[in-house]
Tab-separated table of N, CA, C and O in Angstrom:
chain	number	residue	atom	x	y	z
A	11	MET	N	0.855	-1.162	0.000
A	11	MET	CA	0.000	0.000	0.000
A	11	MET	C	0.903	1.227	0.000
A	11	MET	O	1.889	1.286	0.701
A	12	MET	N	0.517	2.211	-0.774
A	12	MET	CA	1.283	3.450	-0.893
A	12	MET	C	0.916	4.393	0.251
A	12	MET	O	-0.101	4.210	0.920
A	13	ALA	N	1.728	5.423	0.437
A	13	ALA	CA	1.499	6.393	1.501
A	13	ALA	C	0.149	7.093	1.364
A	13	ALA	O	-0.459	7.483	2.360
A	14	ASP	N	-0.353	7.226	0.139
A	14	ASP	CA	-1.624	7.910	-0.073
A	14	ASP	C	-2.825	6.985	0.100
A	14	ASP	O	-3.961	7.360	-0.165
A	15	GLY	N	-2.589	5.713	0.548
A	15	GLY	CA	-3.678	4.782	0.786
A	15	GLY	C	-4.042	3.930	-0.412
A	15	GLY	O	-4.885	3.059	-0.313
A	16	THR	N	-3.409	4.154	-1.565
A	16	THR	CA	-3.691	3.348	-2.748
A	16	THR	C	-2.731	2.170	-2.793
A	16	THR	O	-1.687	2.179	-2.142
A	17	PHE	N	-3.087	1.152	-3.558
A	17	PHE	CA	-2.224	-0.003	-3.692
A	17	PHE	C	-1.275	0.192	-4.856
A	17	PHE	O	-1.626	0.760	-5.888
A	18	TYR	N	-0.050	-0.295	-4.688
A	18	TYR	CA	0.962	-0.207	-5.733
A	18	TYR	C	0.664	-1.212	-6.836
A	18	TYR	O	0.414	-2.380	-6.564
A	19	ARG	N	0.695	-0.754	-8.044
A	19	ARG	CA	0.540	-1.625	-9.201
A	19	ARG	C	1.679	-1.298	-10.158
A	19	ARG	O	1.750	-0.184	-10.678
A	20	PRO	N	2.592	-2.241	-10.368
A	20	PRO	CA	3.741	-1.975	-11.242
A	20	PRO	C	3.311	-1.479	-12.604
A	20	PRO	O	2.361	-1.985	-13.187
A	21	GLY	N	4.006	-0.467	-13.075
A	21	GLY	CA	3.757	0.060	-14.409
A	21	GLY	C	2.599	1.032	-14.475
A	21	GLY	O	2.353	1.646	-15.504
A	22	GLU	N	1.881	1.201	-13.379
A	22	GLU	CA	0.741	2.119	-13.369
A	22	GLU	C	1.262	3.553	-13.379
A	22	GLU	O	2.261	3.868	-12.747
A	23	ALA	N	0.585	4.417	-14.096
A	23	ALA	CA	1.009	5.814	-14.201
A	23	ALA	C	1.144	6.428	-12.823
A	23	ALA	O	0.311	6.231	-11.951
A	24	GLY	N	2.246	7.173	-12.636
A	24	GLY	CA	2.463	7.871	-11.376
A	24	GLY	C	3.218	7.052	-10.349
A	24	GLY	O	3.538	7.539	-9.285
A	25	HIS	N	3.491	5.788	-10.622
A	25	HIS	CA	4.242	4.959	-9.695
A	25	HIS	C	5.584	4.606	-10.312
A	25	HIS	O	5.668	4.225	-11.473
A	26	GLU	N	6.629	4.712	-9.512
A	26	GLU	CA	7.978	4.402	-9.970
A	26	GLU	C	8.106	2.905	-10.228
A	26	GLU	O	7.533	2.101	-9.520
A	27	THR	N	8.864	2.534	-11.240
A	27	THR	CA	9.123	1.118	-11.495
A	27	THR	C	10.550	0.757	-11.109
A	27	THR	O	10.942	-0.376	-11.220
A	28	GLU	N	11.334	1.732	-10.665
A	28	GLU	CA	12.690	1.456	-10.211
A	28	GLU	C	12.873	2.019	-8.819
A	28	GLU	O	12.319	3.059	-8.471
A	29	HIS	N	13.648	1.323	-8.019
A	29	HIS	CA	13.952	1.729	-6.651
A	29	HIS	C	14.914	2.895	-6.688
A	29	HIS	O	15.626	3.108	-7.663
A	30	GLU	N	14.981	3.646	-5.602
A	30	GLU	CA	15.843	4.827	-5.536
A	30	GLU	C	17.296	4.486	-5.815
A	30	GLU	O	18.033	5.280	-6.374
A	31	ASP	N	17.764	3.293	-5.407
A	31	ASP	CA	19.159	2.924	-5.632
A	31	ASP	C	19.340	2.203	-6.965
A	31	ASP	O	20.297	1.492	-7.168
A	32	SER	N	18.412	2.371	-7.852
A	32	SER	CA	18.443	1.882	-9.234
A	32	SER	C	18.300	0.368	-9.358
A	32	SER	O	18.601	-0.187	-10.389
A	33	GLN	N	17.833	-0.312	-8.325
A	33	GLN	CA	17.559	-1.735	-8.463
A	33	GLN	C	16.215	-1.897	-9.164
A	33	GLN	O	15.269	-1.190	-8.877
A	34	THR	N	16.166	-2.830	-10.096
A	34	THR	CA	14.945	-3.068	-10.849
A	34	THR	C	13.859	-3.582	-9.922
A	34	THR	O	14.060	-4.524	-9.176
A	35	GLN	N	12.685	-2.938	-9.984
A	35	GLN	CA	11.540	-3.346	-9.179
A	35	GLN	C	10.548	-4.085	-10.063
A	35	GLN	O	10.180	-3.604	-11.118
A	36	VAL	N	10.140	-5.254	-9.615
A	36	VAL	CA	9.125	-6.020	-10.325
A	36	VAL	C	8.101	-6.430	-9.291
A	36	VAL	O	8.412	-7.176	-8.374
A	37	GLY	N	6.892	-5.926	-9.424
A	37	GLY	CA	5.851	-6.261	-8.461
A	37	GLY	C	6.202	-5.826	-7.058
A	37	GLY	O	5.811	-6.464	-6.101
A	38	GLY	N	6.964	-4.748	-6.929
A	38	GLY	CA	7.350	-4.257	-5.619
A	38	GLY	C	8.539	-4.994	-5.027
A	38	GLY	O	8.888	-4.795	-3.877
A	39	ILE	N	9.188	-5.868	-5.802
A	39	ILE	CA	10.331	-6.649	-5.330
A	39	ILE	C	11.576	-6.189	-6.064
A	39	ILE	O	11.556	-6.015	-7.280
A	40	ALA	N	12.670	-6.017	-5.329
A	40	ALA	CA	13.951	-5.653	-5.933
A	40	ALA	C	14.522	-6.894	-6.604
A	40	ALA	O	15.150	-7.737	-5.968
A	41	ALA	N	14.286	-7.044	-7.899
A	41	ALA	CA	14.651	-8.255	-8.642
A	41	ALA	C	16.145	-8.534	-8.606
A	41	ALA	O	16.558	-9.685	-8.448
A	42	ASP	N	16.971	-7.499	-8.738
A	42	ASP	CA	18.422	-7.698	-8.724
A	42	ASP	C	18.887	-8.237	-7.378
A	42	ASP	O	19.726	-9.133	-7.314
A	43	ARG	N	18.341	-7.707	-6.311
A	43	ARG	CA	18.701	-8.151	-4.959
A	43	ARG	C	18.250	-9.596	-4.748
A	43	ARG	O	18.990	-10.413	-4.211
A	44	LEU	N	17.038	-9.915	-5.165
A	44	LEU	CA	16.516	-11.269	-5.039
A	44	LEU	C	17.383	-12.250	-5.820
A	44	LEU	O	17.750	-13.316	-5.318
A	45	ARG	N	17.738	-11.897	-7.040
A	45	ARG	CA	18.579	-12.745	-7.879
A	45	ARG	C	19.934	-12.972	-7.207
A	45	ARG	O	20.443	-14.098	-7.163
A	46	SER	N	20.497	-11.926	-6.631
A	46	SER	CA	21.783	-12.032	-5.945
A	46	SER	C	21.710	-12.995	-4.770
A	46	SER	O	22.587	-13.834	-4.585
A	47	ILE	N	20.662	-12.891	-3.984
A	47	ILE	CA	20.490	-13.768	-2.825
A	47	ILE	C	20.362	-15.218	-3.274
A	47	ILE	O	21.015	-16.113	-2.733
A	48	ILE	N	19.538	-15.460	-4.260
A	48	ILE	CA	19.322	-16.831	-4.760
A	48	ILE	C	20.623	-17.411	-5.314
A	48	ILE	O	20.978	-18.555	-5.031
A	49	GLU	N	21.363	-16.626	-6.081
A	49	GLU	CA	22.613	-17.106	-6.660
A	49	GLU	C	23.649	-17.407	-5.580
A	49	GLU	O	24.397	-18.383	-5.684
A	50	ARG	N	23.700	-16.589	-4.526
A	50	ARG	CA	24.631	-16.848	-3.420
A	50	ARG	C	24.289	-18.151	-2.717
A	50	ARG	O	25.174	-18.951	-2.410
A	51	VAL	N	23.001	-18.393	-2.476
A	51	VAL	CA	22.578	-19.646	-1.830
A	51	VAL	C	22.926	-20.832	-2.729
A	51	VAL	O	23.434	-21.854	-2.256
A	52	GLU	N	22.689	-20.696	-4.025
A	52	GLU	CA	23.004	-21.784	-4.955
A	52	GLU	C	24.498	-22.110	-4.950
A	52	GLU	O	24.881	-23.280	-4.953
A	53	ARG	N	25.342	-21.064	-4.918
A	53	ARG	CA	26.796	-21.291	-4.873
A	53	ARG	C	27.191	-22.015	-3.593
A	53	ARG	O	28.001	-22.949	-3.614
A	54	LEU	N	26.619	-21.593	-2.466
A	54	LEU	CA	26.935	-22.241	-1.193
A	54	LEU	C	26.458	-23.688	-1.166
A	54	LEU	O	27.136	-24.561	-0.613
A	55	GLU	N	25.304	-23.962	-1.770
A	55	GLU	CA	24.821	-25.347	-1.842
A	55	GLU	C	25.762	-26.204	-2.675
A	55	GLU	O	26.012	-27.359	-2.346
A	56	GLU	N	26.310	-25.640	-3.750
A	56	GLU	CA	27.284	-26.365	-4.564
A	56	GLU	C	28.544	-26.656	-3.761
A	56	GLU	O	29.091	-27.757	-3.823
A	57	GLU	N	28.996	-25.653	-2.989
A	57	GLU	CA	30.170	-25.843	-2.138
A	57	GLU	C	29.907	-26.913	-1.086
A	57	GLU	O	30.769	-27.755	-0.818
A	58	ARG	N	28.705	-26.878	-0.486
A	58	ARG	CA	28.351	-27.870	0.530
A	58	ARG	C	28.369	-29.269	-0.073
A	58	ARG	O	28.849	-30.222	0.544
A	59	LYS	N	27.855	-29.406	-1.293
A	59	LYS	CA	27.836	-30.702	-1.968
A	59	LYS	C	29.263	-31.205	-2.189
A	59	LYS	O	29.560	-32.382	-1.955
A	60	ALA	N	30.151	-30.309	-2.618
A	60	ALA	CA	31.544	-30.681	-2.836
A	60	ALA	C	32.205	-31.082	-1.513
A	60	ALA	O	32.937	-32.084	-1.454
A	61	LEU	N	31.929	-30.322	-0.456
A	61	LEU	CA	32.504	-30.643	0.848
A	61	LEU	C	31.984	-31.970	1.377
A	61	LEU	O	32.735	-32.756	1.958
A	62	SER	N	30.711	-32.243	1.163
A	62	SER	CA	30.137	-33.527	1.592
A	62	SER	C	30.837	-34.681	0.882
A	62	SER	O	31.124	-35.716	1.502
A	63	GLY	N	31.125	-34.498	-0.377
A	63	GLY	CA	31.861	-35.522	-1.128
A	63	GLY	C	33.261	-35.723	-0.580
A	63	GLY	O	33.739	-36.859	-0.451
A	64	ASP	N	33.918	-34.623	-0.220
A	64	ASP	CA	35.265	-34.701	0.364
A	64	ASP	C	35.230	-35.448	1.695
A	64	ASP	O	36.089	-36.289	1.971
A	65	ILE	N	34.232	-35.142	2.527
A	65	ILE	CA	34.102	-35.805	3.827
A	65	ILE	C	33.843	-37.292	3.632
A	65	ILE	O	34.437	-38.135	4.315
A	66	ARG	N	32.987	-37.625	2.687
A	66	ARG	CA	32.696	-39.030	2.377
A	66	ARG	C	33.985	-39.754	1.958
A	66	ARG	O	34.236	-40.895	2.383
A	67	ASP	N	34.814	-39.082	1.153
A	67	ASP	CA	36.083	-39.680	0.723
A	67	ASP	C	37.006	-39.944	1.916
A	67	ASP	O	37.692	-40.970	1.960
A	68	ILE	N	37.029	-39.022	2.877
A	68	ILE	CA	37.871	-39.198	4.061
A	68	ILE	C	37.393	-40.383	4.891
A	68	ILE	O	38.198	-41.186	5.380
A	69	PHE	N	36.077	-40.527	5.041
A	69	PHE	CA	35.549	-41.678	5.778
A	69	PHE	C	35.866	-42.986	5.051
A	69	PHE	O	36.169	-44.008	5.689
A	70	THR	N	35.832	-42.972	3.731
A	70	THR	CA	36.204	-44.153	2.954
A	70	THR	C	37.671	-44.498	3.194
A	70	THR	O	38.036	-45.666	3.379
A	71	GLU	N	38.501	-43.467	3.214
A	71	GLU	CA	39.933	-43.649	3.491
A	71	GLU	C	40.141	-44.240	4.887
A	71	GLU	O	40.943	-45.164	5.073
A	72	ALA	N	39.406	-43.701	5.875
A	72	ALA	CA	39.524	-44.196	7.252
A	72	ALA	C	39.119	-45.660	7.334
A	72	ALA	O	39.792	-46.469	7.991
A	73	LYS	N	38.034	-46.010	6.656
A	73	LYS	CA	37.547	-47.389	6.670
A	73	LYS	C	38.578	-48.328	6.033
A	73	LYS	O	38.845	-49.418	6.555
A	74	SER	N	39.159	-47.893	4.915
A	74	SER	CA	40.153	-48.747	4.248
A	74	SER	C	41.433	-48.871	5.075
A	74	SER	O	42.185	-49.834	4.901
A	75	ALA	N	41.662	-47.930	5.996
A	75	ALA	CA	42.819	-48.005	6.884
A	75	ALA	C	42.512	-48.834	8.131
A	75	ALA	O	43.364	-48.988	9.008
A	76	GLY	N	41.275	-49.353	8.218
A	76	GLY	CA	40.922	-50.228	9.325
A	76	GLY	C	40.210	-49.549	10.488
A	76	GLY	O	39.968	-50.175	11.516
A	77	PHE	N	39.880	-48.274	10.352
A	77	PHE	CA	39.183	-47.563	11.428
A	77	PHE	C	37.681	-47.795	11.334
A	77	PHE	O	37.127	-48.001	10.251
A	78	ASP	N	37.025	-47.744	12.482
A	78	ASP	CA	35.571	-47.896	12.541
A	78	ASP	C	34.948	-46.512	12.334
A	78	ASP	O	35.063	-45.633	13.191
A	79	VAL	N	34.314	-46.320	11.210
A	79	VAL	CA	33.756	-45.021	10.838
A	79	VAL	C	32.664	-44.579	11.809
A	79	VAL	O	32.562	-43.393	12.143
A	80	LYS	N	31.874	-45.519	12.288
A	80	LYS	CA	30.814	-45.189	13.231
A	80	LYS	C	31.398	-44.574	14.509
A	80	LYS	O	30.877	-43.579	15.027
A	81	VAL	N	32.496	-45.133	14.984
A	81	VAL	CA	33.150	-44.614	16.190
A	81	VAL	C	33.781	-43.247	15.906
A	81	VAL	O	33.694	-42.335	16.732
A	82	ILE	N	34.357	-43.089	14.730
A	82	ILE	CA	34.941	-41.788	14.362
A	82	ILE	C	33.857	-40.713	14.360
A	82	ILE	O	34.072	-39.601	14.860
A	83	ARG	N	32.691	-41.037	13.830
A	83	ARG	CA	31.583	-40.070	13.827
A	83	ARG	C	31.169	-39.694	15.250
A	83	ARG	O	30.870	-38.542	15.536
A	84	GLN	N	31.156	-40.684	16.150
A	84	GLN	CA	30.821	-40.403	17.550
A	84	GLN	C	31.849	-39.477	18.185
A	84	GLN	O	31.490	-38.549	18.908
A	85	ILE	N	33.120	-39.720	17.906
A	85	ILE	CA	34.183	-38.877	18.460
A	85	ILE	C	34.042	-37.450	17.938
A	85	ILE	O	34.168	-36.481	18.698
A	86	ILE	N	33.767	-37.293	16.664
A	86	ILE	CA	33.582	-35.958	16.085
A	86	ILE	C	32.422	-35.246	16.756
A	86	ILE	O	32.506	-34.062	17.097
A	87	ARG	N	31.321	-35.976	16.981
A	87	ARG	CA	30.159	-35.402	17.654
A	87	ARG	C	30.516	-34.968	19.082
A	87	ARG	O	30.125	-33.898	19.531
A	88	LEU	N	31.291	-35.786	19.782
A	88	LEU	CA	31.703	-35.461	21.145
A	88	LEU	C	32.617	-34.236	21.179
A	88	LEU	O	32.516	-33.398	22.076
A	89	ARG	N	33.501	-34.125	20.204
A	89	ARG	CA	34.443	-32.991	20.177
A	89	ARG	C	33.740	-31.659	19.934
A	89	ARG	O	34.273	-30.610	20.267
A	90	ARG	N	32.542	-31.697	19.361
A	90	ARG	CA	31.769	-30.470	19.139
A	90	ARG	C	31.140	-29.965	20.428
A	90	ARG	O	30.755	-28.803	20.525
A	91	GLN	N	30.976	-30.850	21.402
A	91	GLN	CA	30.295	-30.503	22.641
A	91	GLN	C	31.266	-29.904	23.660
A	91	GLN	O	32.479	-30.101	23.575
A	92	GLU	N	30.699	-29.237	24.631
A	92	GLU	CA	31.480	-28.692	25.734
A	92	GLU	C	31.949	-29.852	26.615
A	92	GLU	O	31.201	-30.819	26.815
A	93	PRO	N	33.155	-29.759	27.186
A	93	PRO	CA	33.659	-30.844	28.038
A	93	PRO	C	32.717	-31.205	29.190
A	93	PRO	O	32.545	-32.390	29.495
A	94	ALA	N	32.089	-30.234	29.817
A	94	ALA	CA	31.178	-30.513	30.929
A	94	ALA	C	29.963	-31.309	30.457
A	94	ALA	O	29.485	-32.211	31.154
A	95	GLU	N	29.489	-30.993	29.267
A	95	GLU	CA	28.344	-31.711	28.700
A	95	GLU	C	28.716	-33.164	28.400
A	95	GLU	O	27.948	-34.081	28.669
A	96	VAL	N	29.918	-33.369	27.861
A	96	VAL	CA	30.389	-34.717	27.560
A	96	VAL	C	30.518	-35.514	28.854
A	96	VAL	O	30.080	-36.674	28.933
A	97	GLU	N	31.107	-34.895	29.876
A	97	GLU	CA	31.287	-35.572	31.161
A	97	GLU	C	29.939	-35.971	31.768
A	97	GLU	O	29.777	-37.079	32.276
A	98	GLU	N	28.957	-35.066	31.685
A	98	GLU	CA	27.630	-35.358	32.224
A	98	GLU	C	26.993	-36.543	31.490
A	98	GLU	O	26.420	-37.448	32.118
A	99	GLN	N	27.112	-36.564	30.162
A	99	GLN	CA	26.544	-37.667	29.383
A	99	GLN	C	27.228	-38.990	29.706
A	99	GLN	O	26.573	-40.028	29.828
A	100	GLU	N	28.567	-38.948	29.851
A	100	GLU	CA	29.293	-40.173	30.167
A	100	GLU	C	28.928	-40.686	31.556
A	100	GLU	O	28.807	-41.900	31.764
A	101	THR	N	28.742	-39.777	32.513
A	101	THR	CA	28.335	-40.165	33.863
A	101	THR	C	26.962	-40.823	33.836
A	101	THR	O	26.760	-41.884	34.441
A	102	LEU	N	26.022	-40.201	33.121
A	102	LEU	CA	24.682	-40.781	33.016
A	102	LEU	C	24.709	-42.132	32.308
A	102	LEU	O	24.019	-43.073	32.717
A	103	LEU	N	25.503	-42.243	31.275
A	103	LEU	CA	25.622	-43.505	30.558
A	103	LEU	C	26.141	-44.595	31.490
A	103	LEU	O	25.622	-45.718	31.503
A	104	ASP	N	27.140	-44.267	32.292
A	104	ASP	CA	27.696	-45.227	33.246
A	104	ASP	C	26.642	-45.640	34.278
A	104	ASP	O	26.498	-46.831	34.595
A	105	ILE	N	25.885	-44.674	34.804
A	105	ILE	CA	24.827	-44.961	35.778
A	105	ILE	C	23.769	-45.866	35.156
A	105	ILE	O	23.340	-46.852	35.758
A	106	TYR	N	23.344	-45.551	33.947
A	106	TYR	CA	22.320	-46.350	33.265
A	106	TYR	C	22.823	-47.775	33.013
A	106	TYR	O	22.091	-48.739	33.177
A	107	ARG	N	24.084	-47.899	32.607
A	107	ARG	CA	24.648	-49.237	32.363
A	107	ARG	C	24.657	-50.067	33.639
A	107	ARG	O	24.300	-51.241	33.620
A	108	ARG	N	25.100	-49.446	34.731
A	108	ARG	CA	25.130	-50.162	36.005
A	108	ARG	C	23.708	-50.551	36.444
A	108	ARG	O	23.514	-51.648	36.967
A	109	ALA	N	22.749	-49.656	36.209
A	109	ALA	CA	21.371	-49.951	36.584
A	109	ALA	C	20.820	-51.133	35.800
A	109	ALA	O	19.983	-51.891	36.306
A	110	LEU	N	21.307	-51.319	34.590
A	110	LEU	CA	20.871	-52.432	33.734
A	110	LEU	C	21.766	-53.659	33.865
A	110	LEU	O	21.566	-54.645	33.161
A	111	GLY	N	22.769	-53.551	34.742
A	111	GLY	CA	23.678	-54.696	34.943
A	111	GLY	C	24.617	-54.935	33.775
A	111	GLY	O	25.021	-56.064	33.531
A	112	MET	N	24.947	-53.917	33.101
A	112	MET	CA	25.846	-54.042	31.942
A	112	MET	C	27.294	-53.766	32.334
A	112	MET	O	27.600	-52.931	33.087
C-alpha cells in the first residue's frame, strides 16, 4: 500500500518502477537483490555438496585403513560438545549401564 492509501501496481502511471538505488523493481520486489540472494545460496549449496563428497572420501579412506567409521563419527560429535556436557553424558551412561547390569 502506498502512503496515499492506494495499492501499488507496477507500471501504473504515477508509480515508480525502479527503486531509488536503481535496483529493478518487479511487483514491488527488488529483482536484482533477489537474484543475488538466490545465486549466493546456490553457490553455497554447490560448495556444501563438494565438501560432503570430500568428507565421504575421508571416511572411505579411514575405513580402508581399518578404522571404525561409526566410532569416528561419535568422536567428532563429542568434540563439538562442551567438556562438561560430555562428562555429564558419560556419567549418566555409566549410571544407566550399572542400573541395567551391563
